[in-house]
Amino acid sequence: MSAHRSTYHFQSFDNREEAELLRLREQALMGWNNQFRTMVGLGLQDGMKVLEVGSGPGFITEKLLEDLPGSEITALDIDEVLLNGARQRLSHIPASRLQWVQASVYETGLPEGQYDIVIARLLFLHLHQPLEAAAELKRVLKPGGKLLIVDIDDGIFGAVHPEIDLLHSLLSKLTKRQAASGGNRHIGRGLPRLLTQAGFADVDMDACVQHSDLHGIEGFKRQFDIERFTSPLKAGLITESEYEQLSRSYAQFVQSPDAYAMMIYLLASGTKPE
Ligand SMILES: C[S@@+](CC[C@H](N)C(=O)[O-])C[C@H]1O[C@@H](n2cnc3c(N)ncnc32)[C@H](O)[C@@H]1O
């Protein structure tokens, strides 16, 4: 586990692995076109040699393959179970277009100067040493190549209607807990500095919105699913009565015909100097 040096361990989902996969799937697919457009705005182009790090279940890998028909993609993840699942689902894709690597982002084992772009989506918030990871990704980029990080920031997470009582205080507790175990749910705001400190030039940033009126509400229901909060309950982060209150608000959100939710992603890019 030490090679992870991150706060995301798929195995820790115990008997909720299937639900977590569905959540990741919805989170990847909802509003993908919007996110892809923002990636293109920051320099992603068809034909580029792409490395996707923390590719996990491969839902983003699949979309990248569809939208970059002239690109060769390498998908890297540390988790054998996630990687094997993705490999099986995408086994029809020829090796000339898709390669799999099981490794840590800190030590990819990949040769230097190979990639036009590295994409890291929802990985950096989990990393204990983000600067070390960024340095390794810079090493594998070609001079002039880009690191593109897609992440969140709980400070500007988004909005939910009807309001889910306690959601904001719960998010703030989760942020503190994640920080205590080495992650950072406020990573979004720190991305420009991170890229600059890692020696990237032309640092740029943009935001991208997932909105249920545009992209459907089902994925958001999974995102706020009350079942996800049993672990904070077990960890003593929230009390039984707070959990009950959350359950009631969640039920109201799910049942309301007027429900909507919006979530903001932050995308930052930097270029490896020539
Ligand atoms: C929240 S998931 C994101 C998956 C995917 N990028 C997406 O956007 O749907 C985080 C992923 O990072 C992977 N991960 C965690 N620590 C890692 C490390 N040190 N090196 C490589 N991957 C890691 C996990 O196994 C998991 O697949």
PDB file of C-alpha atoms and ligand atoms in Angstrom:
ATOM      1  CA  MET A   1       0.000   0.000   0.000  1.00  0.00           C
ATOM      2  CA  SER A   2       2.914   2.392   0.640  1.00  0.00           C
ATOM      3  CA  ALA A   3       3.505   2.971  -3.085  1.00  0.00           C
ATOM      4  CA  HIS A   4       0.051   4.577  -3.191  1.00  0.00           C
ATOM      5  CA  ARG A   5       0.971   7.459  -0.884  1.00  0.00           C
ATOM      6  CA  SER A   6      -2.566   8.594  -1.557  1.00  0.00           C
ATOM      7  CA  THR A   7      -5.960   8.569   0.112  1.00  0.00           C
ATOM      8  CA  TYR A   8      -7.785   6.554  -2.572  1.00  0.00           C
ATOM      9  CA  HIS A   9      -7.733   2.784  -2.086  1.00  0.00           C
ATOM     10  CA  PHE A  10     -10.378   0.945  -4.059  1.00  0.00           C
ATOM     11  CA  GLN A  11     -10.108  -2.063  -1.729  1.00  0.00           C
ATOM     12  CA  SER A  12     -11.232   0.084   1.203  1.00  0.00           C
ATOM     13  CA  PHE A  13     -14.744   0.182  -0.288  1.00  0.00           C
ATOM     14  CA  ASP A  14     -15.244  -3.385   0.983  1.00  0.00           C
ATOM     15  CA  ASN A  15     -18.672  -4.564  -0.146  1.00  0.00           C
ATOM     16  CA  ARG A  16     -19.483  -1.175  -1.744  1.00  0.00           C
ATOM     17  CA  GLU A  17     -17.082  -1.641  -4.661  1.00  0.00           C
ATOM     18  CA  GLU A  18     -19.873  -2.026  -7.219  1.00  0.00           C
ATOM     19  CA  ALA A  19     -21.572   1.183  -6.024  1.00  0.00           C
ATOM     20  CA  GLU A  20     -18.248   3.019  -6.140  1.00  0.00           C
ATOM     21  CA  LEU A  21     -17.682   1.875  -9.735  1.00  0.00           C
ATOM     22  CA  LEU A  22     -21.135   3.135 -10.718  1.00  0.00           C
ATOM     23  CA  ARG A  23     -20.447   6.452  -8.975  1.00  0.00           C
ATOM     24  CA  LEU A  24     -17.130   6.844 -10.814  1.00  0.00           C
ATOM     25  CA  ARG A  25     -18.857   5.965 -14.085  1.00  0.00           C
ATOM     26  CA  GLU A  26     -21.571   8.593 -13.678  1.00  0.00           C
ATOM     27  CA  GLN A  27     -19.032  11.146 -12.514  1.00  0.00           C
ATOM     28  CA  ALA A  28     -16.907  10.500 -15.619  1.00  0.00           C
ATOM     29  CA  LEU A  29     -19.716  10.463 -18.183  1.00  0.00           C
ATOM     30  CA  MET A  30     -21.996  13.269 -16.959  1.00  0.00           C
ATOM     31  CA  GLY A  31     -21.066  16.352 -18.902  1.00  0.00           C
ATOM     32  CA  TRP A  32     -18.086  14.668 -20.554  1.00  0.00           C
ATOM     33  CA  ASN A  33     -18.471  16.786 -23.722  1.00  0.00           C
ATOM     34  CA  ASN A  34     -18.184  19.928 -21.662  1.00  0.00           C
ATOM     35  CA  GLN A  35     -15.091  18.635 -19.879  1.00  0.00           C
ATOM     36  CA  PHE A  36     -13.493  17.470 -23.110  1.00  0.00           C
ATOM     37  CA  ARG A  37     -14.096  20.904 -24.657  1.00  0.00           C
ATOM     38  CA  THR A  38     -12.338  22.521 -21.702  1.00  0.00           C
ATOM     39  CA  MET A  39      -9.426  20.094 -22.078  1.00  0.00           C
ATOM     40  CA  VAL A  40      -9.160  21.023 -25.759  1.00  0.00           C
ATOM     41  CA  GLY A  41      -9.157  24.690 -24.750  1.00  0.00           C
ATOM     42  CA  LEU A  42      -6.125  23.944 -22.579  1.00  0.00           C
ATOM     43  CA  GLY A  43      -4.212  22.191 -25.362  1.00  0.00           C
ATOM     44  CA  LEU A  44      -5.465  18.620 -25.823  1.00  0.00           C
ATOM     45  CA  GLN A  45      -5.528  17.640 -29.520  1.00  0.00           C
ATOM     46  CA  ASP A  46      -6.279  14.557 -31.544  1.00  0.00           C
ATOM     47  CA  GLY A  47      -3.095  12.751 -32.619  1.00  0.00           C
ATOM     48  CA  MET A  48      -1.283  13.525 -29.384  1.00  0.00           C
ATOM     49  CA  LYS A  49       0.440  10.724 -27.509  1.00  0.00           C
ATOM     50  CA  VAL A  50      -1.494  10.683 -24.238  1.00  0.00           C
ATOM     51  CA  LEU A  51      -0.667   9.325 -20.794  1.00  0.00           C
ATOM     52  CA  GLU A  52      -3.642   9.120 -18.453  1.00  0.00           C
ATOM     53  CA  VAL A  53      -2.579   8.663 -14.828  1.00  0.00           C
ATOM     54  CA  GLY A  54      -4.908   7.340 -12.114  1.00  0.00           C
ATOM     55  CA  SER A  55      -7.074   5.992 -14.938  1.00  0.00           C
ATOM     56  CA  GLY A  56      -8.792   3.583 -12.518  1.00  0.00           C
ATOM     57  CA  PRO A  57     -11.876   1.945 -14.030  1.00  0.00           C
ATOM     58  CA  GLY A  58     -11.072   3.404 -17.465  1.00  0.00           C
ATOM     59  CA  PHE A  59     -14.288   5.355 -18.102  1.00  0.00           C
ATOM     60  CA  ILE A  60     -12.306   8.469 -19.005  1.00  0.00           C
ATOM     61  CA  THR A  61      -9.874   6.335 -21.018  1.00  0.00           C
ATOM     62  CA  GLU A  62     -12.819   5.087 -23.065  1.00  0.00           C
ATOM     63  CA  LYS A  63     -14.075   8.622 -23.766  1.00  0.00           C
ATOM     64  CA  LEU A  64     -10.577   9.778 -24.698  1.00  0.00           C
ATOM     65  CA  LEU A  65     -10.259   6.885 -27.158  1.00  0.00           C
ATOM     66  CA  GLU A  66     -13.563   7.867 -28.778  1.00  0.00           C
ATOM     67  CA  ASP A  67     -12.824  11.574 -28.993  1.00  0.00           C
ATOM     68  CA  LEU A  68      -9.151  11.285 -29.970  1.00  0.00           C
ATOM     69  CA  PRO A  69      -9.352   8.700 -32.787  1.00  0.00           C
ATOM     70  CA  GLY A  70      -5.821   9.513 -33.966  1.00  0.00           C
ATOM     71  CA  SER A  71      -4.202   9.255 -30.531  1.00  0.00           C
ATOM     72  CA  GLU A  72      -2.287   6.519 -28.780  1.00  0.00           C
ATOM     73  CA  ILE A  73      -3.206   6.318 -25.112  1.00  0.00           C
ATOM     74  CA  THR A  74      -1.384   4.816 -22.152  1.00  0.00           C
ATOM     75  CA  ALA A  75      -3.561   4.275 -19.079  1.00  0.00           C
ATOM     76  CA  LEU A  76      -1.682   3.997 -15.780  1.00  0.00           C
ATOM     77  CA  ASP A  77      -3.043   3.098 -12.369  1.00  0.00           C
ATOM     78  CA  ILE A  78      -1.640   1.550  -9.219  1.00  0.00           C
ATOM     79  CA  ASP A  79      -4.705  -0.584  -8.504  1.00  0.00           C
ATOM     80  CA  GLU A  80      -4.589  -4.038 -10.052  1.00  0.00           C
ATOM     81  CA  VAL A  81      -8.339  -4.733  -9.673  1.00  0.00           C
ATOM     82  CA  LEU A  82      -9.416  -1.468 -11.306  1.00  0.00           C
ATOM     83  CA  LEU A  83      -6.806  -1.801 -14.028  1.00  0.00           C
ATOM     84  CA  ASN A  84      -7.788  -5.393 -14.853  1.00  0.00           C
ATOM     85  CA  GLY A  85     -11.489  -4.475 -14.958  1.00  0.00           C
ATOM     86  CA  ALA A  86     -10.778  -1.632 -17.369  1.00  0.00           C
ATOM     87  CA  ARG A  87      -8.468  -3.810 -19.452  1.00  0.00           C
ATOM     88  CA  GLN A  88     -11.184  -6.446 -19.794  1.00  0.00           C
ATOM     89  CA  ARG A  89     -13.898  -3.938 -20.715  1.00  0.00           C
ATOM     90  CA  LEU A  90     -11.649  -2.356 -23.356  1.00  0.00           C
ATOM     91  CA  SER A  91     -10.065  -5.588 -24.598  1.00  0.00           C
ATOM     92  CA  HIS A  92     -11.432  -4.932 -28.119  1.00  0.00           C
ATOM     93  CA  ILE A  93      -9.135  -1.877 -28.492  1.00  0.00           C
ATOM     94  CA  PRO A  94      -5.913  -2.758 -30.348  1.00  0.00           C
ATOM     95  CA  ALA A  95      -2.585  -2.391 -28.545  1.00  0.00           C
ATOM     96  CA  SER A  96      -1.528   0.118 -31.200  1.00  0.00           C
ATOM     97  CA  ARG A  97      -4.047   2.517 -29.609  1.00  0.00           C
ATOM     98  CA  LEU A  98      -4.095   1.551 -25.948  1.00  0.00           C
ATOM     99  CA  GLN A  99      -1.500   0.353 -23.477  1.00  0.00           C
ATOM    100  CA  TRP A 100      -1.902  -0.427 -19.786  1.00  0.00           C
ATOM    101  CA  VAL A 101       0.643   0.187 -17.069  1.00  0.00           C
ATOM    102  CA  GLN A 102       0.301  -0.828 -13.443  1.00  0.00           C
ATOM    103  CA  ALA A 103       2.519   1.568 -11.506  1.00  0.00           C
ATOM    104  CA  SER A 104       2.509   4.441  -9.077  1.00  0.00           C
ATOM    105  CA  VAL A 105       2.353   7.976 -10.380  1.00  0.00           C
ATOM    106  CA  TYR A 106       5.424   8.699  -8.239  1.00  0.00           C
ATOM    107  CA  GLU A 107       7.491   6.116 -10.077  1.00  0.00           C
ATOM    108  CA  THR A 108       5.904   5.309 -13.410  1.00  0.00           C
ATOM    109  CA  GLY A 109       8.866   3.333 -14.769  1.00  0.00           C
ATOM    110  CA  LEU A 110       8.111   4.928 -18.154  1.00  0.00           C
ATOM    111  CA  PRO A 111      10.924   6.262 -20.345  1.00  0.00           C
ATOM    112  CA  GLU A 112      11.724   9.970 -20.312  1.00  0.00           C
ATOM    113  CA  GLY A 113      10.291  12.466 -22.813  1.00  0.00           C
ATOM    114  CA  GLN A 114       7.619  10.241 -24.405  1.00  0.00           C
ATOM    115  CA  TYR A 115       4.256  11.983 -24.113  1.00  0.00           C
ATOM    116  CA  ASP A 116       2.631  15.075 -25.631  1.00  0.00           C
ATOM    117  CA  ILE A 117       0.155  15.317 -22.781  1.00  0.00           C
ATOM    118  CA  VAL A 118      -0.442  13.753 -19.384  1.00  0.00           C
ATOM    119  CA  ILE A 119      -3.999  13.838 -18.017  1.00  0.00           C
ATOM    120  CA  ALA A 120      -4.624  13.354 -14.288  1.00  0.00           C
ATOM    121  CA  ARG A 121      -8.305  13.451 -13.342  1.00  0.00           C
ATOM    122  CA  LEU A 122      -9.351  13.264  -9.700  1.00  0.00           C
ATOM    123  CA  LEU A 123      -5.960  11.895  -8.679  1.00  0.00           C
ATOM    124  CA  PHE A 124      -4.045  14.858  -7.255  1.00  0.00           C
ATOM    125  CA  LEU A 125      -6.574  15.502  -4.458  1.00  0.00           C
ATOM    126  CA  HIS A 126      -5.568  12.110  -3.087  1.00  0.00           C
ATOM    127  CA  LEU A 127      -1.784  12.411  -3.326  1.00  0.00           C
ATOM    128  CA  HIS A 128       0.407  12.819  -0.250  1.00  0.00           C
ATOM    129  CA  GLN A 129       3.259  14.316  -2.314  1.00  0.00           C
ATOM    130  CA  PRO A 130       1.675  16.088  -5.311  1.00  0.00           C
ATOM    131  CA  LEU A 131       4.882  17.944  -6.148  1.00  0.00           C
ATOM    132  CA  GLU A 132       6.825  14.709  -6.380  1.00  0.00           C
ATOM    133  CA  ALA A 133       4.158  13.259  -8.705  1.00  0.00           C
ATOM    134  CA  ALA A 134       4.176  16.391 -10.889  1.00  0.00           C
ATOM    135  CA  ALA A 135       7.986  16.118 -11.200  1.00  0.00           C
ATOM    136  CA  GLU A 136       7.722  12.490 -12.350  1.00  0.00           C
ATOM    137  CA  LEU A 137       5.043  13.426 -14.904  1.00  0.00           C
ATOM    138  CA  LYS A 138       7.230  16.261 -16.179  1.00  0.00           C
ATOM    139  CA  ARG A 139      10.035  13.751 -16.680  1.00  0.00           C
ATOM    140  CA  VAL A 140       7.930  11.541 -18.982  1.00  0.00           C
ATOM    141  CA  LEU A 141       6.610  14.480 -21.031  1.00  0.00           C
ATOM    142  CA  LYS A 142       8.292  15.606 -24.233  1.00  0.00           C
ATOM    143  CA  PRO A 143       9.767  19.114 -24.046  1.00  0.00           C
ATOM    144  CA  GLY A 144       6.798  21.351 -24.900  1.00  0.00           C
ATOM    145  CA  GLY A 145       4.390  18.674 -23.613  1.00  0.00           C
ATOM    146  CA  LYS A 146       1.589  19.454 -21.165  1.00  0.00           C
ATOM    147  CA  LEU A 147       0.419  18.239 -17.792  1.00  0.00           C
ATOM    148  CA  LEU A 148      -3.369  18.655 -17.507  1.00  0.00           C
ATOM    149  CA  ILE A 149      -4.878  18.214 -14.052  1.00  0.00           C
ATOM    150  CA  VAL A 150      -8.654  17.949 -13.558  1.00  0.00           C
ATOM    151  CA  ASP A 151      -9.703  18.224  -9.943  1.00  0.00           C
ATOM    152  CA  ILE A 152     -12.116  19.628  -7.399  1.00  0.00           C
ATOM    153  CA  ASP A 153     -12.106  22.165  -4.614  1.00  0.00           C
ATOM    154  CA  ASP A 154     -14.632  21.684  -1.829  1.00  0.00           C
ATOM    155  CA  GLY A 155     -14.567  25.433  -1.140  1.00  0.00           C
ATOM    156  CA  ILE A 156     -16.402  25.982  -4.434  1.00  0.00           C
ATOM    157  CA  PHE A 157     -17.856  22.508  -4.769  1.00  0.00           C
ATOM    158  CA  GLY A 158     -21.179  23.642  -6.274  1.00  0.00           C
ATOM    159  CA  ALA A 159     -24.842  23.760  -5.269  1.00  0.00           C
ATOM    160  CA  VAL A 160     -27.708  21.423  -4.453  1.00  0.00           C
ATOM    161  CA  HIS A 161     -31.453  22.107  -4.381  1.00  0.00           C
ATOM    162  CA  PRO A 162     -33.358  21.399  -2.179  1.00  0.00           C
ATOM    163  CA  GLU A 163     -30.478  22.144   0.177  1.00  0.00           C
ATOM    164  CA  ILE A 164     -29.078  19.009   1.828  1.00  0.00           C
ATOM    165  CA  ASP A 165     -28.789  19.986   5.493  1.00  0.00           C
ATOM    166  CA  LEU A 166     -25.333  19.404   6.898  1.00  0.00           C
ATOM    167  CA  LEU A 167     -23.793  18.811   3.451  1.00  0.00           C
ATOM    168  CA  HIS A 168     -21.487  21.808   3.766  1.00  0.00           C
ATOM    169  CA  SER A 169     -20.432  21.020   7.311  1.00  0.00           C
ATOM    170  CA  LEU A 170     -19.908  17.396   6.310  1.00  0.00           C
ATOM    171  CA  LEU A 171     -17.778  18.437   3.341  1.00  0.00           C
ATOM    172  CA  SER A 172     -15.686  20.579   5.622  1.00  0.00           C
ATOM    173  CA  LYS A 173     -15.203  17.623   8.007  1.00  0.00           C
ATOM    174  CA  LEU A 174     -14.278  15.371   5.091  1.00  0.00           C
ATOM    175  CA  THR A 175     -11.786  17.986   3.899  1.00  0.00           C
ATOM    176  CA  LYS A 176     -10.157  18.023   7.340  1.00  0.00           C
ATOM    177  CA  ARG A 177     -10.102  14.239   7.538  1.00  0.00           C
ATOM    178  CA  GLN A 178      -8.598  13.927   4.070  1.00  0.00           C
ATOM    179  CA  ALA A 179      -5.955  16.518   4.967  1.00  0.00           C
ATOM    180  CA  ALA A 180      -5.129  14.573   8.127  1.00  0.00           C
ATOM    181  CA  SER A 181      -4.555  11.437   6.051  1.00  0.00           C
ATOM    182  CA  GLY A 182      -2.418  13.264   3.497  1.00  0.00           C
ATOM    183  CA  GLY A 183      -4.881  14.316   0.775  1.00  0.00           C
ATOM    184  CA  ASN A 184      -6.253  17.715  -0.138  1.00  0.00           C
ATOM    185  CA  ARG A 185      -9.887  18.412  -1.069  1.00  0.00           C
ATOM    186  CA  HIS A 186      -8.889  22.061  -1.594  1.00  0.00           C
ATOM    187  CA  ILE A 187      -6.338  21.081  -4.241  1.00  0.00           C
ATOM    188  CA  GLY A 188      -8.149  23.042  -7.001  1.00  0.00           C
ATOM    189  CA  ARG A 189      -7.095  26.454  -5.760  1.00  0.00           C
ATOM    190  CA  GLY A 190      -3.478  25.279  -5.385  1.00  0.00           C
ATOM    191  CA  LEU A 191      -3.009  23.874  -8.888  1.00  0.00           C
ATOM    192  CA  PRO A 192      -1.365  26.923 -10.524  1.00  0.00           C
ATOM    193  CA  ARG A 193       1.258  27.119  -7.754  1.00  0.00           C
ATOM    194  CA  LEU A 194       1.808  23.388  -7.816  1.00  0.00           C
ATOM    195  CA  LEU A 195       2.501  23.427 -11.565  1.00  0.00           C
ATOM    196  CA  THR A 196       4.772  26.463 -11.271  1.00  0.00           C
ATOM    197  CA  GLN A 197       6.718  24.938  -8.373  1.00  0.00           C
ATOM    198  CA  ALA A 198       7.172  21.739 -10.377  1.00  0.00           C
ATOM    199  CA  GLY A 199       8.849  23.803 -13.120  1.00  0.00           C
ATOM    200  CA  PHE A 200       6.018  24.002 -15.657  1.00  0.00           C
ATOM    201  CA  ALA A 201       5.667  27.128 -17.816  1.00  0.00           C
ATOM    202  CA  ASP A 202       2.602  28.799 -19.418  1.00  0.00           C
ATOM    203  CA  VAL A 203       0.400  27.717 -16.518  1.00  0.00           C
ATOM    204  CA  ASP A 204      -3.270  28.135 -17.328  1.00  0.00           C
ATOM    205  CA  MET A 205      -6.566  27.306 -15.646  1.00  0.00           C
ATOM    206  CA  ASP A 206     -10.238  26.977 -16.414  1.00  0.00           C
ATOM    207  CA  ALA A 207     -13.440  25.734 -14.769  1.00  0.00           C
ATOM    208  CA  CYS A 208     -16.054  23.355 -16.027  1.00  0.00           C
ATOM    209  CA  VAL A 209     -19.586  22.800 -14.748  1.00  0.00           C
ATOM    210  CA  GLN A 210     -21.686  19.649 -14.444  1.00  0.00           C
ATOM    211  CA  HIS A 211     -25.343  20.636 -14.028  1.00  0.00           C
ATOM    212  CA  SER A 212     -28.181  18.164 -13.604  1.00  0.00           C
ATOM    213  CA  ASP A 213     -30.502  20.217 -15.841  1.00  0.00           C
ATOM    214  CA  LEU A 214     -27.954  19.690 -18.624  1.00  0.00           C
ATOM    215  CA  HIS A 215     -26.460  16.323 -17.747  1.00  0.00           C
ATOM    216  CA  GLY A 216     -29.143  14.455 -15.786  1.00  0.00           C
ATOM    217  CA  ILE A 217     -29.679  14.038 -12.060  1.00  0.00           C
ATOM    218  CA  GLU A 218     -28.943  10.318 -11.677  1.00  0.00           C
ATOM    219  CA  GLY A 219     -25.190  10.791 -11.294  1.00  0.00           C
ATOM    220  CA  PHE A 220     -25.698  13.417  -8.619  1.00  0.00           C
ATOM    221  CA  LYS A 221     -27.960  11.084  -6.692  1.00  0.00           C
ATOM    222  CA  ARG A 222     -25.062   8.642  -6.586  1.00  0.00           C
ATOM    223  CA  GLN A 223     -22.667  11.398  -5.621  1.00  0.00           C
ATOM    224  CA  PHE A 224     -24.694  12.328  -2.538  1.00  0.00           C
ATOM    225  CA  ASP A 225     -26.000   8.820  -1.868  1.00  0.00           C
ATOM    226  CA  ILE A 226     -26.484   8.479   1.871  1.00  0.00           C
ATOM    227  CA  GLU A 227     -24.746   5.076   1.785  1.00  0.00           C
ATOM    228  CA  ARG A 228     -21.486   6.905   1.068  1.00  0.00           C
ATOM    229  CA  PHE A 229     -21.717   8.550   4.462  1.00  0.00           C
ATOM    230  CA  THR A 230     -21.794   5.384   6.524  1.00  0.00           C
ATOM    231  CA  SER A 231     -17.991   5.441   6.654  1.00  0.00           C
ATOM    232  CA  PRO A 232     -17.875   8.988   8.191  1.00  0.00           C
ATOM    233  CA  LEU A 233     -20.503   7.715  10.636  1.00  0.00           C
ATOM    234  CA  LYS A 234     -18.410   4.665  11.547  1.00  0.00           C
ATOM    235  CA  ALA A 235     -15.314   6.859  11.829  1.00  0.00           C
ATOM    236  CA  GLY A 236     -17.144   9.076  14.326  1.00  0.00           C
ATOM    237  CA  LEU A 237     -16.946  12.081  12.006  1.00  0.00           C
ATOM    238  CA  ILE A 238     -20.694  12.535  12.211  1.00  0.00           C
ATOM    239  CA  THR A 239     -23.124  11.504  14.931  1.00  0.00           C
ATOM    240  CA  GLU A 240     -26.086   9.152  14.558  1.00  0.00           C
ATOM    241  CA  SER A 241     -28.464  12.100  14.688  1.00  0.00           C
ATOM    242  CA  GLU A 242     -26.499  14.003  12.013  1.00  0.00           C
ATOM    243  CA  TYR A 243     -26.621  10.886   9.852  1.00  0.00           C
ATOM    244  CA  GLU A 244     -30.403  10.703  10.336  1.00  0.00           C
ATOM    245  CA  GLN A 245     -30.704  14.368   9.402  1.00  0.00           C
ATOM    246  CA  LEU A 246     -28.580  13.786   6.283  1.00  0.00           C
ATOM    247  CA  SER A 247     -30.740  10.778   5.345  1.00  0.00           C
ATOM    248  CA  ARG A 248     -33.918  12.855   5.572  1.00  0.00           C
ATOM    249  CA  SER A 249     -32.455  15.686   3.476  1.00  0.00           C
ATOM    250  CA  TYR A 250     -31.114  13.220   0.937  1.00  0.00           C
ATOM    251  CA  ALA A 251     -34.554  11.578   0.620  1.00  0.00           C
ATOM    252  CA  GLN A 252     -36.125  15.004   0.070  1.00  0.00           C
ATOM    253  CA  PHE A 253     -33.515  15.806  -2.592  1.00  0.00           C
ATOM    254  CA  VAL A 254     -34.106  12.501  -4.394  1.00  0.00           C
ATOM    255  CA  GLN A 255     -37.895  12.849  -4.300  1.00  0.00           C
ATOM    256  CA  SER A 256     -38.204  16.531  -5.164  1.00  0.00           C
ATOM    257  CA  PRO A 257     -39.481  17.175  -8.705  1.00  0.00           C
ATOM    258  CA  ASP A 258     -37.531  20.485  -8.630  1.00  0.00           C
ATOM    259  CA  ALA A 259     -34.230  18.955  -7.578  1.00  0.00           C
ATOM    260  CA  TYR A 260     -31.061  20.139  -9.249  1.00  0.00           C
ATOM    261  CA  ALA A 261     -27.363  19.952  -8.529  1.00  0.00           C
ATOM    262  CA  MET A 262     -24.295  21.591  -9.919  1.00  0.00           C
ATOM    263  CA  MET A 263     -20.664  20.653  -9.453  1.00  0.00           C
ATOM    264  CA  ILE A 264     -17.584  22.564 -10.501  1.00  0.00           C
ATOM    265  CA  TYR A 265     -14.371  21.018 -11.774  1.00  0.00           C
ATOM    266  CA  LEU A 266     -11.127  22.903 -12.090  1.00  0.00           C
ATOM    267  CA  LEU A 267      -8.685  22.193 -14.890  1.00  0.00           C
ATOM    268  CA  ALA A 268      -5.113  23.440 -14.836  1.00  0.00           C
ATOM    269  CA  SER A 269      -2.327  22.933 -17.329  1.00  0.00           C
ATOM    270  CA  GLY A 270       1.377  23.645 -17.568  1.00  0.00           C
ATOM    271  CA  THR A 271       3.979  23.136 -20.283  1.00  0.00           C
ATOM    272  CA  LYS A 272       7.328  21.384 -19.855  1.00  0.00           C
ATOM    273  CA  PRO A 273       9.908  23.938 -20.981  1.00  0.00           C
ATOM    274  CA  GLU A 274      11.746  23.161 -24.263  1.00  0.00           C
TER     275      GLU A 274
HETATM  276  C1  LIG B   1     -11.050   8.867  -7.732  1.00  0.00           C
HETATM  277  S1  LIG B   1     -10.276   7.701  -8.749  1.00  0.00           S
HETATM  278  C2  LIG B   1     -10.310   8.571 -10.322  1.00  0.00           C
HETATM  279  C3  LIG B   1     -10.388   7.658 -11.507  1.00  0.00           C
HETATM  280  C4  LIG B   1     -10.439   8.351 -12.881  1.00  0.00           C
HETATM  281  N1  LIG B   1      -9.278   9.176 -13.102  1.00  0.00           N
HETATM  282  C5  LIG B   1     -11.686   9.174 -13.047  1.00  0.00           C
HETATM  283  O1  LIG B   1     -11.597  10.400 -13.191  1.00  0.00           O
HETATM  284  O2  LIG B   1     -12.781   8.591 -13.076  1.00  0.00           O
HETATM  285  C6  LIG B   1      -8.541   7.829  -8.291  1.00  0.00           C
HETATM  286  C7  LIG B   1      -7.643   6.815  -8.985  1.00  0.00           C
HETATM  287  O3  LIG B   1      -6.267   7.081  -8.635  1.00  0.00           O
HETATM  288  C8  LIG B   1      -5.606   5.846  -8.438  1.00  0.00           C
HETATM  289  N2  LIG B   1      -4.409   6.063  -7.603  1.00  0.00           N
HETATM  290  C9  LIG B   1      -4.351   6.331  -6.285  1.00  0.00           C
HETATM  291  N3  LIG B   1      -3.060   6.470  -5.895  1.00  0.00           N
HETATM  292  C10 LIG B   1      -2.302   6.292  -7.001  1.00  0.00           C
HETATM  293  C11 LIG B   1      -0.897   6.303  -7.238  1.00  0.00           C
HETATM  294  N4  LIG B   1      -0.006   6.542  -6.263  1.00  0.00           N
HETATM  295  N5  LIG B   1      -0.462   6.077  -8.496  1.00  0.00           N
HETATM  296  C12 LIG B   1      -1.335   5.831  -9.516  1.00  0.00           C
HETATM  297  N6  LIG B   1      -2.680   5.800  -9.334  1.00  0.00           N
HETATM  298  C13 LIG B   1      -3.153   6.023  -8.098  1.00  0.00           C
HETATM  299  C14 LIG B   1      -6.658   4.977  -7.782  1.00  0.00           C
HETATM  300  O4  LIG B   1      -6.346   3.598  -7.872  1.00  0.00           O
HETATM  301  C15 LIG B   1      -7.904   5.367  -8.573  1.00  0.00           C
HETATM  302  O5  LIG B   1      -8.043   4.602  -9.726  1.00  0.00           O
END
